[in-house]
Amino acid sequence: GNFHFLLSRETNSTNEEVKQLFKQKRLEHDAVVLAATDKQTQGRGRRGRVWHSPFAQNLYFTLGMQLHLPMAELSGLSLVVGIAVAKALQTFGLTPQLKWPNDVYLEGKKLGGILIELEGNFEPPYSVIMGVGLNVNMVDNQQGIEQAWNSLALHSGHNWDRTQVLTSLIQQIINQTNIFCQQGFSPFAKIWPDFDLYLDQNVNIVSGQRVEQGINLGVDDRGNLLLNQHEQIKAITGGEVSLRPA
Ligand code: ATP
Ligand code: BTN
């Protein structure tokens, strides 16, 4: 079939699993891959950071598909998936926020993250790897997460059914990704401010040693962050897509 499921109790990283599958197999053009696991031993965030992934508490999953999009549009994908996650959480009565370009927040604390990777081709269709980690029932910090974090259980005082949350997330991600492929990023640019954690606030954009300061004005029609620096508007690219040769 065109749906490939990789479900496990433990794996290194669901993003890595999907990446390997894309490498090994030439999948049907409309194939969708879902890898979900109870525990990751090498869960990763951006730029090699660790994503803490304790057993049977949270959601760790990756959707893989081949998208017909111009390369220039791809940088918006991380925001599209973030908006999809936020919309799914809203259906449960929550009010999530997003921190550009790839973090999900609840009550000002990090609830989840999105990691987009690419495999292979340097021309469309791109094999995109969309990884999502969401804290669901984790309530203690045995993992030693070094920044303020949240989970659905911490927030609401009760445990959540992970399968139910996963189902809603996947539906939204597939729906919003379809809209993105058909209409581009502009519909998402319109609703991004509804979720933006630091909208209209003074922010620092740090890249290595370089720091840029300005007021966060939201995003443009590509998903670039718009920074107001003394009435000069500067667009900042997320660089959240890591392109690696096959
Ligand atoms: P940015 O993406 O803007 O650079 P960031 O500092 O959150 O923000 P990321 O690479 O996105 O960096 O995420 C990795 C970081 O997230 C880790 O360094 C850790 O501080 C935090 N983190 C790791 N695991 C979890 C988790 N399960 N829940 C919440 N936060 C986590
Ligand atoms: C971030 O905030 O930097 C992104 C974190 C992404 C974590 C998810 S968990 C499932 C998938 N597999 C990984 O190794 N990372 C992503």
PDB file of C-alpha atoms and ligand atoms in Angstrom:
ATOM      1  CA  GLY A   1       0.000   0.000   0.000  1.00  0.00           C
ATOM      2  CA  ASN A   2       0.953   3.608  -0.040  1.00  0.00           C
ATOM      3  CA  PHE A   3       0.948   3.934   3.727  1.00  0.00           C
ATOM      4  CA  HIS A   4       4.025   2.657   5.560  1.00  0.00           C
ATOM      5  CA  PHE A   5       3.884   2.301   9.333  1.00  0.00           C
ATOM      6  CA  LEU A   6       6.899   1.936  11.560  1.00  0.00           C
ATOM      7  CA  LEU A   7       5.684   1.529  15.125  1.00  0.00           C
ATOM      8  CA  SER A   8       8.129   0.609  17.880  1.00  0.00           C
ATOM      9  CA  ARG A   9       8.721   0.492  21.624  1.00  0.00           C
ATOM     10  CA  GLU A  10      12.137   2.022  21.150  1.00  0.00           C
ATOM     11  CA  THR A  11      14.225   3.451  18.342  1.00  0.00           C
ATOM     12  CA  ASN A  12      17.131   5.831  17.914  1.00  0.00           C
ATOM     13  CA  SER A  13      15.089   8.605  16.270  1.00  0.00           C
ATOM     14  CA  THR A  14      11.880   8.430  14.244  1.00  0.00           C
ATOM     15  CA  ASN A  15      13.317  11.078  11.892  1.00  0.00           C
ATOM     16  CA  GLU A  16      16.320   8.826  11.316  1.00  0.00           C
ATOM     17  CA  GLU A  17      14.074   5.795  10.672  1.00  0.00           C
ATOM     18  CA  VAL A  18      12.108   7.619   8.003  1.00  0.00           C
ATOM     19  CA  LYS A  19      15.296   9.000   6.490  1.00  0.00           C
ATOM     20  CA  GLN A  20      16.720   5.479   6.200  1.00  0.00           C
ATOM     21  CA  LEU A  21      13.498   4.186   4.619  1.00  0.00           C
ATOM     22  CA  PHE A  22      13.609   6.939   1.989  1.00  0.00           C
ATOM     23  CA  LYS A  23      17.254   6.061   1.338  1.00  0.00           C
ATOM     24  CA  GLN A  24      16.726   2.322   0.963  1.00  0.00           C
ATOM     25  CA  LYS A  25      13.469   2.210  -0.949  1.00  0.00           C
ATOM     26  CA  ARG A  26      12.129   4.079  -3.876  1.00  0.00           C
ATOM     27  CA  LEU A  27       8.678   4.699  -2.469  1.00  0.00           C
ATOM     28  CA  GLU A  28       5.543   5.239  -4.549  1.00  0.00           C
ATOM     29  CA  HIS A  29       5.184   8.909  -5.435  1.00  0.00           C
ATOM     30  CA  ASP A  30       2.162   9.308  -3.139  1.00  0.00           C
ATOM     31  CA  ALA A  31       3.547   7.206  -0.285  1.00  0.00           C
ATOM     32  CA  VAL A  32       3.125   8.416   3.272  1.00  0.00           C
ATOM     33  CA  VAL A  33       5.367   7.060   6.000  1.00  0.00           C
ATOM     34  CA  LEU A  34       4.529   7.241   9.679  1.00  0.00           C
ATOM     35  CA  ALA A  35       7.091   6.297  12.297  1.00  0.00           C
ATOM     36  CA  ALA A  36       6.008   6.528  15.926  1.00  0.00           C
ATOM     37  CA  THR A  37       7.724   5.189  18.995  1.00  0.00           C
ATOM     38  CA  ASP A  38       7.426   4.991  22.788  1.00  0.00           C
ATOM     39  CA  LYS A  39      11.053   5.921  23.379  1.00  0.00           C
ATOM     40  CA  GLN A  40      13.960   7.461  21.480  1.00  0.00           C
ATOM     41  CA  THR A  41      17.566   6.832  22.436  1.00  0.00           C
ATOM     42  CA  GLN A  42      18.896   9.534  20.124  1.00  0.00           C
ATOM     43  CA  GLY A  43      15.994  11.954  19.839  1.00  0.00           C
ATOM     44  CA  ARG A  44      17.255  15.115  18.229  1.00  0.00           C
ATOM     45  CA  GLY A  45      16.372  18.769  18.027  1.00  0.00           C
ATOM     46  CA  ARG A  46      17.856  21.369  15.756  1.00  0.00           C
ATOM     47  CA  ARG A  47      21.604  21.696  15.296  1.00  0.00           C
ATOM     48  CA  GLY A  48      22.398  18.418  17.041  1.00  0.00           C
ATOM     49  CA  ARG A  49      20.626  19.248  20.289  1.00  0.00           C
ATOM     50  CA  VAL A  50      19.091  16.419  22.285  1.00  0.00           C
ATOM     51  CA  TRP A  51      15.342  15.832  22.402  1.00  0.00           C
ATOM     52  CA  HIS A  52      14.579  14.123  25.708  1.00  0.00           C
ATOM     53  CA  SER A  53      12.392  11.132  24.930  1.00  0.00           C
ATOM     54  CA  PRO A  54      11.537   9.013  27.994  1.00  0.00           C
ATOM     55  CA  PHE A  55       9.553   5.776  27.604  1.00  0.00           C
ATOM     56  CA  ALA A  56       5.757   5.743  27.161  1.00  0.00           C
ATOM     57  CA  GLN A  57       5.132   9.302  28.346  1.00  0.00           C
ATOM     58  CA  ASN A  58       5.125  11.529  25.305  1.00  0.00           C
ATOM     59  CA  LEU A  59       4.629  11.476  21.557  1.00  0.00           C
ATOM     60  CA  TYR A  60       7.600  11.060  19.250  1.00  0.00           C
ATOM     61  CA  PHE A  61       6.643  10.621  15.615  1.00  0.00           C
ATOM     62  CA  THR A  62       7.627  11.459  12.078  1.00  0.00           C
ATOM     63  CA  LEU A  63       5.604  11.766   8.891  1.00  0.00           C
ATOM     64  CA  GLY A  64       7.456  11.326   5.620  1.00  0.00           C
ATOM     65  CA  MET A  65       6.091  12.260   2.227  1.00  0.00           C
ATOM     66  CA  GLN A  66       7.175  13.501  -1.153  1.00  0.00           C
ATOM     67  CA  LEU A  67       6.096  17.048  -1.829  1.00  0.00           C
ATOM     68  CA  HIS A  68       5.957  18.977  -5.072  1.00  0.00           C
ATOM     69  CA  LEU A  69       7.055  22.390  -3.896  1.00  0.00           C
ATOM     70  CA  PRO A  70       9.634  24.868  -5.083  1.00  0.00           C
ATOM     71  CA  MET A  71      12.735  24.812  -2.879  1.00  0.00           C
ATOM     72  CA  ALA A  72      12.105  28.424  -1.863  1.00  0.00           C
ATOM     73  CA  GLU A  73       8.771  27.435  -0.326  1.00  0.00           C
ATOM     74  CA  LEU A  74      10.192  24.654   1.836  1.00  0.00           C
ATOM     75  CA  SER A  75      11.363  26.933   4.622  1.00  0.00           C
ATOM     76  CA  GLY A  76       7.721  27.578   5.521  1.00  0.00           C
ATOM     77  CA  LEU A  77       7.060  23.902   6.211  1.00  0.00           C
ATOM     78  CA  SER A  78       8.240  23.985   9.816  1.00  0.00           C
ATOM     79  CA  LEU A  79       5.742  26.781  10.552  1.00  0.00           C
ATOM     80  CA  VAL A  80       2.963  24.950   8.700  1.00  0.00           C
ATOM     81  CA  VAL A  81       3.514  21.839  10.826  1.00  0.00           C
ATOM     82  CA  GLY A  82       3.642  24.024  13.948  1.00  0.00           C
ATOM     83  CA  ILE A  83       0.306  25.610  13.025  1.00  0.00           C
ATOM     84  CA  ALA A  84      -1.154  22.132  12.406  1.00  0.00           C
ATOM     85  CA  VAL A  85      -0.007  20.990  15.860  1.00  0.00           C
ATOM     86  CA  ALA A  86      -1.445  24.146  17.433  1.00  0.00           C
ATOM     87  CA  LYS A  87      -4.786  23.665  15.656  1.00  0.00           C
ATOM     88  CA  ALA A  88      -4.980  20.056  16.849  1.00  0.00           C
ATOM     89  CA  LEU A  89      -4.319  21.184  20.425  1.00  0.00           C
ATOM     90  CA  GLN A  90      -7.015  23.847  20.123  1.00  0.00           C
ATOM     91  CA  THR A  91      -9.566  21.120  19.402  1.00  0.00           C
ATOM     92  CA  PHE A  92      -8.796  19.862  22.919  1.00  0.00           C
ATOM     93  CA  GLY A  93      -9.587  23.279  24.386  1.00  0.00           C
ATOM     94  CA  LEU A  94      -5.950  24.347  24.792  1.00  0.00           C
ATOM     95  CA  THR A  95      -4.372  27.674  23.791  1.00  0.00           C
ATOM     96  CA  PRO A  96      -0.926  26.773  22.469  1.00  0.00           C
ATOM     97  CA  GLN A  97       1.573  29.287  21.116  1.00  0.00           C
ATOM     98  CA  LEU A  98       4.413  28.999  18.624  1.00  0.00           C
ATOM     99  CA  LYS A  99       7.935  30.323  18.786  1.00  0.00           C
ATOM    100  CA  TRP A 100       9.399  30.922  15.365  1.00  0.00           C
ATOM    101  CA  PRO A 101      10.444  28.806  13.596  1.00  0.00           C
ATOM    102  CA  ASN A 102       9.817  25.435  15.222  1.00  0.00           C
ATOM    103  CA  ASP A 103       8.731  25.381  18.859  1.00  0.00           C
ATOM    104  CA  VAL A 104       5.355  24.716  20.472  1.00  0.00           C
ATOM    105  CA  TYR A 105       4.633  26.450  23.776  1.00  0.00           C
ATOM    106  CA  LEU A 106       1.934  26.190  26.421  1.00  0.00           C
ATOM    107  CA  GLU A 107       1.728  28.797  29.197  1.00  0.00           C
ATOM    108  CA  GLY A 108       5.055  30.204  28.050  1.00  0.00           C
ATOM    109  CA  LYS A 109       6.859  26.877  28.501  1.00  0.00           C
ATOM    110  CA  LYS A 110       8.093  24.538  25.815  1.00  0.00           C
ATOM    111  CA  LEU A 111       5.608  21.741  25.101  1.00  0.00           C
ATOM    112  CA  GLY A 112       7.016  20.370  21.886  1.00  0.00           C
ATOM    113  CA  GLY A 113       9.159  20.882  18.860  1.00  0.00           C
ATOM    114  CA  ILE A 114       9.271  20.245  15.146  1.00  0.00           C
ATOM    115  CA  LEU A 115      12.256  19.047  13.173  1.00  0.00           C
ATOM    116  CA  ILE A 116      12.050  19.123   9.374  1.00  0.00           C
ATOM    117  CA  GLU A 117      14.712  17.291   7.395  1.00  0.00           C
ATOM    118  CA  LEU A 118      15.149  16.409   3.733  1.00  0.00           C
ATOM    119  CA  GLU A 119      16.454  13.262   2.141  1.00  0.00           C
ATOM    120  CA  GLY A 120      18.025  12.823  -1.261  1.00  0.00           C
ATOM    121  CA  ASN A 121      16.808  14.832  -4.200  1.00  0.00           C
ATOM    122  CA  PHE A 122      17.828  18.359  -4.880  1.00  0.00           C
ATOM    123  CA  GLU A 123      14.800  18.918  -7.071  1.00  0.00           C
ATOM    124  CA  PRO A 124      11.063  18.363  -6.589  1.00  0.00           C
ATOM    125  CA  PRO A 125       9.496  16.192  -5.388  1.00  0.00           C
ATOM    126  CA  TYR A 126      11.400  16.544  -2.135  1.00  0.00           C
ATOM    127  CA  SER A 127      11.279  13.735   0.386  1.00  0.00           C
ATOM    128  CA  VAL A 128      10.374  15.666   3.492  1.00  0.00           C
ATOM    129  CA  ILE A 129      10.773  14.291   6.968  1.00  0.00           C
ATOM    130  CA  MET A 130       8.506  16.010   9.483  1.00  0.00           C
ATOM    131  CA  GLY A 131       9.345  15.095  13.067  1.00  0.00           C
ATOM    132  CA  VAL A 132       7.205  16.089  16.021  1.00  0.00           C
ATOM    133  CA  GLY A 133       7.893  15.664  19.715  1.00  0.00           C
ATOM    134  CA  LEU A 134       5.094  16.602  22.108  1.00  0.00           C
ATOM    135  CA  ASN A 135       5.137  16.256  25.878  1.00  0.00           C
ATOM    136  CA  VAL A 136       1.946  14.501  26.921  1.00  0.00           C
ATOM    137  CA  ASN A 137       2.136  12.696  30.278  1.00  0.00           C
ATOM    138  CA  MET A 138       5.663  13.598  31.411  1.00  0.00           C
ATOM    139  CA  VAL A 139       5.487  15.252  34.848  1.00  0.00           C
ATOM    140  CA  ASP A 140       8.989  15.070  36.304  1.00  0.00           C
ATOM    141  CA  ASN A 141      12.302  16.267  35.030  1.00  0.00           C
ATOM    142  CA  GLN A 142      14.412  13.127  35.389  1.00  0.00           C
ATOM    143  CA  GLN A 143      15.639  13.954  31.913  1.00  0.00           C
ATOM    144  CA  GLY A 144      17.317  17.146  33.033  1.00  0.00           C
ATOM    145  CA  ILE A 145      15.750  19.403  30.411  1.00  0.00           C
ATOM    146  CA  GLU A 146      17.588  22.692  30.811  1.00  0.00           C
ATOM    147  CA  GLN A 147      14.792  25.092  29.873  1.00  0.00           C
ATOM    148  CA  ALA A 148      11.258  25.639  31.207  1.00  0.00           C
ATOM    149  CA  TRP A 149       8.976  22.951  29.790  1.00  0.00           C
ATOM    150  CA  ASN A 150       5.382  21.852  29.990  1.00  0.00           C
ATOM    151  CA  SER A 151       3.284  18.788  29.242  1.00  0.00           C
ATOM    152  CA  LEU A 152      -0.430  18.254  28.699  1.00  0.00           C
ATOM    153  CA  ALA A 153      -0.632  16.381  32.024  1.00  0.00           C
ATOM    154  CA  LEU A 154       1.268  19.058  33.981  1.00  0.00           C
ATOM    155  CA  HIS A 155      -0.989  21.701  32.486  1.00  0.00           C
ATOM    156  CA  SER A 156      -4.313  19.938  33.039  1.00  0.00           C
ATOM    157  CA  GLY A 157      -3.692  17.739  36.077  1.00  0.00           C
ATOM    158  CA  HIS A 158      -4.668  14.479  34.381  1.00  0.00           C
ATOM    159  CA  ASN A 159      -3.169  11.962  31.996  1.00  0.00           C
ATOM    160  CA  TRP A 160      -4.042  12.064  28.307  1.00  0.00           C
ATOM    161  CA  ASP A 161      -4.666   9.261  25.791  1.00  0.00           C
ATOM    162  CA  ARG A 162      -1.613   9.458  23.559  1.00  0.00           C
ATOM    163  CA  THR A 163      -3.314   7.658  20.659  1.00  0.00           C
ATOM    164  CA  GLN A 164      -6.143  10.187  20.634  1.00  0.00           C
ATOM    165  CA  VAL A 165      -3.697  13.108  20.587  1.00  0.00           C
ATOM    166  CA  LEU A 166      -1.584  11.433  17.888  1.00  0.00           C
ATOM    167  CA  THR A 167      -4.620  10.845  15.658  1.00  0.00           C
ATOM    168  CA  SER A 168      -5.633  14.477  15.859  1.00  0.00           C
ATOM    169  CA  LEU A 169      -2.078  15.693  15.188  1.00  0.00           C
ATOM    170  CA  ILE A 170      -1.669  13.486  12.115  1.00  0.00           C
ATOM    171  CA  GLN A 171      -5.014  14.552  10.654  1.00  0.00           C
ATOM    172  CA  GLN A 172      -4.108  18.208  11.028  1.00  0.00           C
ATOM    173  CA  ILE A 173      -0.579  17.808   9.680  1.00  0.00           C
ATOM    174  CA  ILE A 174      -1.802  16.016   6.566  1.00  0.00           C
ATOM    175  CA  ASN A 175      -4.612  18.561   6.021  1.00  0.00           C
ATOM    176  CA  GLN A 176      -2.423  21.616   6.510  1.00  0.00           C
ATOM    177  CA  THR A 177       0.393  20.173   4.392  1.00  0.00           C
ATOM    178  CA  ASN A 178      -2.101  19.661   1.551  1.00  0.00           C
ATOM    179  CA  ILE A 179      -3.277  23.258   1.849  1.00  0.00           C
ATOM    180  CA  PHE A 180       0.373  24.380   1.850  1.00  0.00           C
ATOM    181  CA  CYS A 181       1.118  22.429  -1.342  1.00  0.00           C
ATOM    182  CA  GLN A 182      -1.937  23.871  -3.098  1.00  0.00           C
ATOM    183  CA  GLN A 183      -1.915  27.458  -1.854  1.00  0.00           C
ATOM    184  CA  GLY A 184       1.612  28.095  -0.655  1.00  0.00           C
ATOM    185  CA  PHE A 185       2.489  29.794   2.608  1.00  0.00           C
ATOM    186  CA  SER A 186       0.332  32.935   2.399  1.00  0.00           C
ATOM    187  CA  PRO A 187      -2.768  31.474   4.156  1.00  0.00           C
ATOM    188  CA  PHE A 188      -0.435  30.509   7.000  1.00  0.00           C
ATOM    189  CA  ALA A 189       1.236  33.920   7.126  1.00  0.00           C
ATOM    190  CA  LYS A 190      -2.213  35.353   7.870  1.00  0.00           C
ATOM    191  CA  ILE A 191      -2.869  33.154  10.904  1.00  0.00           C
ATOM    192  CA  TRP A 192       0.687  32.929  12.248  1.00  0.00           C
ATOM    193  CA  PRO A 193       0.235  36.070  14.432  1.00  0.00           C
ATOM    194  CA  ASP A 194      -2.652  34.329  16.264  1.00  0.00           C
ATOM    195  CA  PHE A 195      -0.111  31.878  17.643  1.00  0.00           C
ATOM    196  CA  ASP A 196       3.125  33.878  17.786  1.00  0.00           C
ATOM    197  CA  LEU A 197       4.530  33.796  21.345  1.00  0.00           C
ATOM    198  CA  TYR A 198       6.704  36.895  20.911  1.00  0.00           C
ATOM    199  CA  LEU A 199       4.598  38.993  18.527  1.00  0.00           C
ATOM    200  CA  ASP A 200       5.427  42.720  18.751  1.00  0.00           C
ATOM    201  CA  GLN A 201       8.124  42.032  21.306  1.00  0.00           C
ATOM    202  CA  ASN A 202      11.797  42.920  21.296  1.00  0.00           C
ATOM    203  CA  VAL A 203      13.752  39.799  20.368  1.00  0.00           C
ATOM    204  CA  ASN A 204      17.303  38.643  19.712  1.00  0.00           C
ATOM    205  CA  ILE A 205      18.032  36.502  16.711  1.00  0.00           C
ATOM    206  CA  VAL A 206      21.151  34.523  17.497  1.00  0.00           C
ATOM    207  CA  SER A 207      23.119  32.689  14.854  1.00  0.00           C
ATOM    208  CA  GLY A 208      26.475  31.521  16.115  1.00  0.00           C
ATOM    209  CA  GLN A 209      28.266  34.614  17.383  1.00  0.00           C
ATOM    210  CA  ARG A 210      25.973  37.000  15.557  1.00  0.00           C
ATOM    211  CA  VAL A 211      23.070  38.611  17.376  1.00  0.00           C
ATOM    212  CA  GLU A 212      20.397  40.732  15.702  1.00  0.00           C
ATOM    213  CA  GLN A 213      17.955  42.685  17.781  1.00  0.00           C
ATOM    214  CA  GLY A 214      14.581  44.090  16.799  1.00  0.00           C
ATOM    215  CA  ILE A 215      10.822  43.983  17.214  1.00  0.00           C
ATOM    216  CA  ASN A 216       9.171  40.776  16.026  1.00  0.00           C
ATOM    217  CA  LEU A 217       6.558  41.785  13.425  1.00  0.00           C
ATOM    218  CA  GLY A 218       5.517  38.231  12.510  1.00  0.00           C
ATOM    219  CA  VAL A 219       6.332  36.492   9.233  1.00  0.00           C
ATOM    220  CA  ASP A 220       6.293  37.249   5.514  1.00  0.00           C
ATOM    221  CA  ASP A 221       4.738  35.159   2.704  1.00  0.00           C
ATOM    222  CA  ARG A 222       7.623  32.708   2.837  1.00  0.00           C
ATOM    223  CA  GLY A 223       7.672  32.241   6.621  1.00  0.00           C
ATOM    224  CA  ASN A 224      10.714  34.434   7.174  1.00  0.00           C
ATOM    225  CA  LEU A 225      10.700  36.332  10.456  1.00  0.00           C
ATOM    226  CA  LEU A 226      10.193  40.073  10.043  1.00  0.00           C
ATOM    227  CA  LEU A 227      12.330  42.130  12.352  1.00  0.00           C
ATOM    228  CA  ASN A 228      11.840  45.850  12.786  1.00  0.00           C
ATOM    229  CA  GLN A 229      15.242  47.415  13.394  1.00  0.00           C
ATOM    230  CA  HIS A 230      14.870  51.176  13.853  1.00  0.00           C
ATOM    231  CA  GLU A 231      12.059  51.264  11.258  1.00  0.00           C
ATOM    232  CA  GLN A 232      14.045  49.160   8.809  1.00  0.00           C
ATOM    233  CA  ILE A 233      12.348  45.825   8.182  1.00  0.00           C
ATOM    234  CA  LYS A 234      14.647  42.877   7.859  1.00  0.00           C
ATOM    235  CA  ALA A 235      13.573  39.344   6.842  1.00  0.00           C
ATOM    236  CA  ILE A 236      15.335  36.512   8.670  1.00  0.00           C
ATOM    237  CA  THR A 237      15.421  32.978   7.229  1.00  0.00           C
ATOM    238  CA  GLY A 238      14.914  30.100   9.640  1.00  0.00           C
ATOM    239  CA  GLY A 239      17.384  27.680   8.119  1.00  0.00           C
ATOM    240  CA  GLU A 240      15.485  24.913   9.841  1.00  0.00           C
ATOM    241  CA  VAL A 241      15.648  22.703   6.801  1.00  0.00           C
ATOM    242  CA  SER A 242      18.867  20.713   6.786  1.00  0.00           C
ATOM    243  CA  LEU A 243      19.655  19.480   3.294  1.00  0.00           C
ATOM    244  CA  ARG A 244      22.095  16.586   3.111  1.00  0.00           C
ATOM    245  CA  PRO A 245      23.252  14.696   0.036  1.00  0.00           C
ATOM    246  CA  ALA A 246      22.079  11.089  -0.262  1.00  0.00           C
TER     247      ALA A 246
HETATM  248  P1  ATP B   1      15.461  27.200  18.941  1.00  0.00           P
HETATM  249  O1  ATP B   1      14.863  26.138  18.088  1.00  0.00           O
HETATM  250  O2  ATP B   1      14.750  28.496  18.744  1.00  0.00           O
HETATM  251  O3  ATP B   1      16.929  27.334  18.811  1.00  0.00           O
HETATM  252  P2  ATP B   1      15.620  25.747  21.477  1.00  0.00           P
HETATM  253  O4  ATP B   1      16.664  26.344  22.362  1.00  0.00           O
HETATM  254  O5  ATP B   1      14.381  25.258  22.152  1.00  0.00           O
HETATM  255  O6  ATP B   1      15.127  26.811  20.450  1.00  0.00           O
HETATM  256  P3  ATP B   1      15.786  23.361  19.885  1.00  0.00           P
HETATM  257  O7  ATP B   1      16.926  22.762  19.155  1.00  0.00           O
HETATM  258  O8  ATP B   1      14.597  23.795  19.110  1.00  0.00           O
HETATM  259  O9  ATP B   1      16.345  24.584  20.727  1.00  0.00           O
HETATM  260  O10 ATP B   1      15.274  22.294  20.935  1.00  0.00           O
HETATM  261  C1  ATP B   1      16.172  21.538  21.700  1.00  0.00           C
HETATM  262  C2  ATP B   1      16.093  22.008  23.134  1.00  0.00           C
HETATM  263  O11 ATP B   1      14.799  21.748  23.660  1.00  0.00           O
HETATM  264  C3  ATP B   1      17.023  21.255  24.054  1.00  0.00           C
HETATM  265  O12 ATP B   1      18.282  21.848  24.071  1.00  0.00           O
HETATM  266  C4  ATP B   1      16.319  21.332  25.411  1.00  0.00           C
HETATM  267  O13 ATP B   1      16.617  22.549  26.057  1.00  0.00           O
HETATM  268  C5  ATP B   1      14.870  21.377  25.043  1.00  0.00           C
HETATM  269  N1  ATP B   1      14.221  20.058  25.178  1.00  0.00           N
HETATM  270  C6  ATP B   1      14.737  18.828  24.932  1.00  0.00           C
HETATM  271  N2  ATP B   1      13.830  17.875  25.139  1.00  0.00           N
HETATM  272  C7  ATP B   1      12.700  18.492  25.522  1.00  0.00           C
HETATM  273  C8  ATP B   1      11.398  18.042  25.859  1.00  0.00           C
HETATM  274  N3  ATP B   1      11.070  16.759  25.842  1.00  0.00           N
HETATM  275  N4  ATP B   1      10.498  18.989  26.195  1.00  0.00           N
HETATM  276  C9  ATP B   1      10.790  20.294  26.213  1.00  0.00           C
HETATM  277  N5  ATP B   1      11.985  20.787  25.885  1.00  0.00           N
HETATM  278  C10 ATP B   1      12.939  19.895  25.541  1.00  0.00           C
HETATM  279  C1  BTN B   2      13.253  21.032  18.429  1.00  0.00           C
HETATM  280  O1  BTN B   2      12.542  21.649  19.251  1.00  0.00           O
HETATM  281  O2  BTN B   2      14.425  21.316  18.204  1.00  0.00           O
HETATM  282  C2  BTN B   2      12.650  19.923  17.635  1.00  0.00           C
HETATM  283  C3  BTN B   2      12.448  18.658  18.416  1.00  0.00           C
HETATM  284  C4  BTN B   2      11.893  17.554  17.551  1.00  0.00           C
HETATM  285  C5  BTN B   2      11.747  16.252  18.277  1.00  0.00           C
HETATM  286  C6  BTN B   2      11.073  15.188  17.431  1.00  0.00           C
HETATM  287  S1  BTN B   2      10.672  13.723  18.354  1.00  0.00           S
HETATM  288  C7  BTN B   2      10.328  12.850  16.874  1.00  0.00           C
HETATM  289  C8  BTN B   2      11.380  13.276  15.858  1.00  0.00           C
HETATM  290  N1  BTN B   2      12.568  12.453  15.969  1.00  0.00           N
HETATM  291  C9  BTN B   2      13.609  13.153  16.388  1.00  0.00           C
HETATM  292  O3  BTN B   2      14.746  12.677  16.595  1.00  0.00           O
HETATM  293  N2  BTN B   2      13.277  14.449  16.555  1.00  0.00           N
HETATM  294  C10 BTN B   2      11.889  14.684  16.239  1.00  0.00           C
END
